[in-house]
Each structure stands twice: as structure tokens, then as C-alpha cells.
Short mmCIF file of C-alpha atoms and ligand atoms in Angstrom, two decimals:
data_model
loop_
_atom_site.label_atom_id
_atom_site.label_comp_id
_atom_site.label_asym_id
_atom_site.label_seq_id
_atom_site.Cartn_x
_atom_site.Cartn_y
_atom_site.Cartn_z
CA MET A 1 0.00 0.00 0.00
CA LYS A 2 1.22 3.45 -0.89
CA ILE A 3 1.09 6.54 1.30
CA LEU A 4 1.69 10.20 0.49
CA ILE A 5 3.26 12.29 3.26
CA VAL A 6 2.90 16.07 2.86
CA GLU A 7 5.14 17.62 5.51
CA ASP A 8 7.46 20.64 5.31
CA GLU A 9 9.54 19.61 8.33
CA ILE A 10 12.09 17.50 6.49
CA LYS A 11 13.20 15.58 9.57
CA LEU A 12 9.67 14.64 10.56
CA GLY A 13 8.81 13.68 6.97
CA ASN A 14 11.81 11.38 6.71
CA TYR A 15 11.10 9.90 10.13
CA LEU A 16 7.52 9.09 9.07
CA LYS A 17 8.65 7.63 5.77
CA GLN A 18 11.22 5.44 7.52
CA GLY A 19 8.73 4.21 10.12
CA LEU A 20 6.05 3.52 7.53
CA SER A 21 8.42 1.62 5.27
CA GLU A 22 9.50 -0.53 8.22
CA ALA A 23 5.80 -1.25 8.74
CA GLY A 24 5.53 -2.44 5.14
CA PHE A 25 4.26 0.64 3.30
CA VAL A 26 5.72 2.58 0.39
CA ALA A 27 5.76 6.33 1.00
CA ASP A 28 6.36 9.44 -1.10
CA ILE A 29 7.14 12.77 0.55
CA ALA A 30 6.03 16.21 -0.64
CA VAL A 31 7.62 19.14 1.21
CA ASP A 32 5.04 21.85 0.49
CA GLY A 33 1.39 22.26 -0.46
CA LEU A 34 1.98 22.67 -4.18
CA ASP A 35 4.17 19.60 -4.46
CA GLY A 36 1.59 17.75 -2.34
CA GLN A 37 -1.23 18.88 -4.59
CA HIS A 38 0.63 17.72 -7.68
CA LEU A 39 1.31 14.24 -6.27
CA ALA A 40 -2.14 13.83 -4.71
CA LEU A 41 -3.87 14.66 -7.99
CA THR A 42 -1.59 12.72 -10.34
CA GLU A 43 -0.50 9.60 -8.44
CA LYS A 44 -2.60 6.91 -6.80
CA TYR A 45 -2.29 6.58 -3.03
CA ASP A 46 -4.05 4.45 -0.45
CA LEU A 47 -3.73 7.16 2.20
CA ILE A 48 -2.53 10.76 2.55
CA ILE A 49 -0.86 12.13 5.68
CA LEU A 50 -1.21 15.87 5.50
CA ASP A 51 0.33 18.57 7.68
CA ILE A 52 -1.87 21.66 8.14
CA MET A 53 0.74 24.42 8.25
CA LEU A 54 2.44 24.18 4.85
CA PRO A 55 4.03 26.63 2.41
CA PHE A 56 1.93 27.71 -0.63
CA ILE A 57 -1.24 25.71 0.05
CA ASP A 58 -2.16 24.74 3.59
CA GLY A 59 -3.42 21.31 4.57
CA LEU A 60 -7.04 22.38 5.03
CA LYS A 61 -7.19 23.99 1.58
CA LEU A 62 -5.43 21.00 0.04
CA THR A 63 -7.96 18.64 1.64
CA GLN A 64 -10.72 20.69 -0.01
CA ILE A 65 -8.99 20.61 -3.39
CA ILE A 66 -8.50 16.83 -3.21
CA ARG A 67 -12.14 16.24 -2.28
CA GLU A 68 -13.36 18.63 -5.01
CA LYS A 69 -11.59 16.38 -7.50
CA ASN A 70 -13.64 13.47 -6.11
CA ILE A 71 -10.56 11.71 -4.78
CA THR A 72 -11.76 9.69 -1.79
CA THR A 73 -8.34 8.58 -0.49
CA PRO A 74 -8.39 8.70 3.34
CA ILE A 75 -6.69 11.83 4.71
CA LEU A 76 -5.04 12.00 8.11
CA LEU A 77 -4.27 15.60 9.13
CA LEU A 78 -1.29 16.44 11.29
CA SER A 79 -0.97 19.69 13.11
CA ALA A 80 0.60 21.45 16.02
CA LEU A 81 -2.63 23.35 16.43
CA ASP A 82 -4.35 21.25 19.00
CA LYS A 83 -7.53 23.26 19.06
CA THR A 84 -10.99 21.82 18.71
CA GLN A 85 -11.77 24.46 16.11
CA ASP A 86 -9.00 23.27 13.80
CA LYS A 87 -10.01 19.65 14.17
CA VAL A 88 -13.56 20.55 13.21
CA LYS A 89 -12.35 22.63 10.26
CA GLY A 90 -10.17 19.75 9.06
CA LEU A 91 -12.90 17.17 9.32
CA ASN A 92 -15.38 19.52 7.66
CA ALA A 93 -12.95 20.05 4.79
CA GLY A 94 -13.12 16.31 4.15
CA ALA A 95 -10.31 14.82 6.21
CA ASP A 96 -10.96 11.45 7.87
CA ASP A 97 -8.89 11.79 11.00
CA TYR A 98 -6.74 14.28 12.89
CA LEU A 99 -3.61 13.88 14.97
CA ALA A 100 -2.05 16.66 17.04
CA LYS A 101 1.72 17.11 17.11
CA PRO A 102 3.74 15.94 18.90
CA PHE A 103 2.50 12.36 18.61
CA ASP A 104 3.85 8.86 19.17
CA PHE A 105 4.67 7.03 15.97
CA ALA A 106 2.78 4.02 17.37
CA GLU A 107 -0.38 6.11 17.54
CA LEU A 108 0.08 7.40 14.00
CA LEU A 109 0.58 3.85 12.74
CA ALA A 110 -2.52 2.63 14.58
CA ARG A 111 -4.58 5.41 12.99
CA VAL A 112 -3.14 4.74 9.54
CA ARG A 113 -4.07 1.06 9.86
CA SER A 114 -7.52 1.87 11.15
CA LEU A 115 -8.20 4.27 8.25
CA LEU A 116 -6.98 1.69 5.74
CA ARG A 117 -9.14 -1.01 7.35
CA ARG A 118 -12.17 1.22 7.21
CA LYS A 119 -11.45 1.96 3.55
CA SER A 120 -10.80 -1.65 2.65
CA ASN A 121 -14.04 -2.74 4.30
CA GLU A 122 -15.82 -0.50 1.83
CA ILE A 123 -14.12 -1.39 -1.41
CA LYS A 124 -11.45 -4.05 -1.12
CA PRO A 125 -11.52 -7.53 0.34
CA MET A 126 -9.21 -8.16 3.30
CA ARG A 127 -8.24 -11.56 1.96
CA ILE A 128 -7.63 -12.66 -1.60
CA GLU A 129 -7.66 -16.30 -2.66
CA ILE A 130 -6.57 -17.79 -5.95
CA CYS A 131 -6.06 -21.52 -6.47
CA ASP A 132 -4.53 -22.73 -3.17
CA LEU A 133 -2.90 -19.37 -2.43
CA SER A 134 -4.52 -17.28 0.29
CA VAL A 135 -3.28 -13.78 1.08
CA ASP A 136 -4.42 -11.86 4.15
CA LEU A 137 -3.90 -8.19 3.27
CA VAL A 138 -4.36 -6.92 6.80
CA LYS A 139 -2.21 -9.43 8.67
CA ARG A 140 0.14 -9.45 5.67
CA VAL A 141 0.39 -13.21 5.54
CA ALA A 142 0.54 -15.41 2.44
CA ILE A 143 -0.27 -19.11 2.63
CA ARG A 144 -0.01 -21.59 -0.21
CA GLY A 145 -0.96 -25.23 0.04
CA GLY A 146 -1.44 -24.76 3.79
CA LYS A 147 2.13 -23.51 4.27
CA LYS A 148 3.07 -19.98 5.27
CA ILE A 149 5.35 -18.26 2.78
CA ASP A 150 8.00 -15.93 4.19
CA LEU A 151 8.02 -12.72 2.17
CA THR A 152 9.97 -9.50 2.59
CA ASN A 153 8.03 -6.22 2.71
CA LYS A 154 8.76 -5.50 -0.93
CA GLU A 155 7.85 -9.01 -2.05
CA PHE A 156 4.56 -8.75 -0.20
CA LEU A 157 3.83 -5.35 -1.80
CA LEU A 158 4.57 -6.83 -5.21
CA LEU A 159 2.31 -9.82 -4.58
CA GLU A 160 -0.44 -7.55 -3.29
CA PHE A 161 -0.12 -5.41 -6.39
CA LEU A 162 -0.16 -8.34 -8.85
CA LEU A 163 -3.21 -9.74 -7.03
CA SER A 164 -5.04 -6.42 -7.35
CA TYR A 165 -4.65 -6.74 -11.13
CA GLN A 166 -5.40 -10.47 -11.20
CA GLY A 167 -5.82 -11.70 -14.78
CA GLU A 168 -4.52 -8.45 -16.27
CA VAL A 169 -1.06 -7.74 -17.62
CA VAL A 170 0.91 -5.23 -15.54
CA THR A 171 3.83 -3.38 -17.06
CA ARG A 172 7.15 -2.90 -15.29
CA SER A 173 6.56 0.85 -15.01
CA LEU A 174 3.20 0.24 -13.33
CA ILE A 175 4.92 -2.14 -10.90
CA ALA A 176 7.67 0.43 -10.28
CA SER A 177 5.21 3.19 -9.46
CA HIS A 178 3.24 1.09 -6.97
CA VAL A 179 5.88 -0.99 -5.26
CA TRP A 180 8.68 1.58 -5.10
CA ASP A 181 8.59 5.24 -4.14
CA ILE A 182 8.76 8.07 -6.62
CA ASN A 183 12.56 8.34 -6.48
CA PHE A 184 13.05 4.87 -7.95
CA ASP A 185 14.13 5.13 -11.56
CA SER A 186 12.37 2.11 -12.95
CA ASP A 187 15.37 -0.23 -13.28
CA ARG A 188 14.21 -3.24 -15.26
CA ASN A 189 16.70 -5.59 -13.62
CA VAL A 190 15.63 -4.69 -10.10
CA ILE A 191 11.98 -5.35 -10.96
CA ASP A 192 12.72 -8.60 -12.80
CA THR A 193 14.88 -9.84 -9.93
CA MET A 194 12.14 -9.07 -7.42
CA VAL A 195 9.52 -10.87 -9.54
CA LYS A 196 11.86 -13.83 -9.90
CA ARG A 197 12.34 -14.04 -6.13
CA LEU A 198 8.60 -13.79 -5.50
CA ARG A 199 7.90 -16.41 -8.13
CA GLY A 200 10.47 -18.69 -6.50
CA LYS A 201 8.58 -18.50 -3.24
CA ILE A 202 5.03 -18.60 -4.62
CA ASP A 203 5.34 -21.00 -7.57
CA ASN A 204 8.49 -23.13 -7.43
CA ASP A 205 7.16 -25.92 -5.22
CA PHE A 206 3.80 -26.09 -6.95
CA ASP A 207 2.56 -27.59 -10.21
CA LYS A 208 0.07 -24.84 -10.91
CA LYS A 209 1.98 -21.64 -11.66
CA LEU A 210 0.39 -18.29 -10.85
CA ILE A 211 2.91 -15.65 -11.95
CA HIS A 212 3.66 -15.53 -15.68
CA THR A 213 5.91 -13.41 -17.87
CA VAL A 214 4.29 -11.58 -20.76
CA ARG A 215 7.18 -11.11 -23.13
CA GLY A 216 8.03 -7.54 -23.98
CA ILE A 217 5.33 -6.16 -21.67
CA GLY A 218 5.47 -7.29 -18.07
CA TYR A 219 3.80 -9.83 -15.84
CA ILE A 220 0.42 -11.36 -15.10
CA LEU A 221 -0.90 -13.23 -12.10
CA GLU A 222 -3.53 -15.80 -13.01
CA LEU A 223 -4.32 -19.48 -12.80
CA ARG A 224 -3.76 -21.15 -16.16
CA1 CA B 1 4.31 22.40 8.94
#
């Protein structure tokens, strides 16, 4: 799952990105409101963490802009302004939750997970099954043929992404933009190596293969 962090305090932004990636998420950082607006309107995210006090466009205004474009991605506002009035303003502007600075990372993570759970209850299943492979997207566990498969964060993200496009061909650039952050310059070898490793874990010990190469284009996950 991919998260956008809009935060002008560079240290805090990096700290959040680091913590979220350790928790298994991919995160992009925007350091001001304009940059945040650009990413929020052009890229696809599962959640947006948005500071209120930002250069150029503040977090409340940006929330409004995002909602006016009918983007329903959950928004968690961050702000030093711990006043009821600001919370109300933020939630009225279309944000889903509000966290006052300073906060514990554990609390932020709990809120992120809760927002994603709420969202996934509405639109996405929590568990995906294909053939004898069962993937729990919340617990982040993959089981095939009754055996748990040990996956790294990145491998799990890749599997989750391929599953979300089950039966459709995904290009390497699509994989790059969902499984890596925006600074990754789509290196074909890195993507192919990652797919190969995932395939080794998911398919090698089984007769029915799920991940297939589509020559010249990319990959597809389906039961053939
Ligand atoms: Ca700020």
C-alpha cells in the first residue's frame, strides 16, 4: 500500500517515511502544499498524511482541493494546532482523522491502519484467494498449500499489487510506481529480480503456476 506524506519539516517527513516503510508501506514525501497537490492529484495513493501548516497551500485547503476532484483517499491531518476548532475545520474540509503534534509514531501507525481497514471494508476484500494461495492483506500473511510463505516487505507489496490486477497484464513501469517510491528510476533488472524471487517463493514448489511473464510487456498473475 502506498502513502503520500505532505510535511514541510524535512526531519519529521523522513522519520515518518522510515517508520512507515518498516511497517511495510511505500511512502512518497512532498515538502510543500503545491508539491503535495501535484502528487495527490496525479498519483494513486491508499492514504494521505497531510500537515496543516504548509508553504503555498495549507493542509485544510489542500484537503478541499483533493475532495473537489472526487478523490476519496483517506486523509489524516497532522498539526501542532491542537484546538478543537482546527479539528472541526479539518474534518469539515473532508479529512478522515486528525492527529495533534507531537505524537507517538505508534499512535500514528494505529490510525493509519484503522483508516486503511475502514477503507478496505468499503471497497477491497481483506483476503484474496486464488487456487490454493490465500493472502491476508491486513495481517500481511501469504499461505499456499497450507504452508506460510515468508516474504519481505517489498515481495509482499509486489504480490499484493499483482493480485489487485489479477488476470490483467501489468507493465514494469506500473509495478515500479506502486511498489517503489517516486525516487526509484524504474530499473528493469531490479523489478525482474524481485519478480523472480517472489515467483520462486510462490510457484516453485507447486505444479500450478500463478505468476507468468508476458514477453516484452510485463507480468500477469492468473491461474492457467
Ligand atoms: Ca508544517
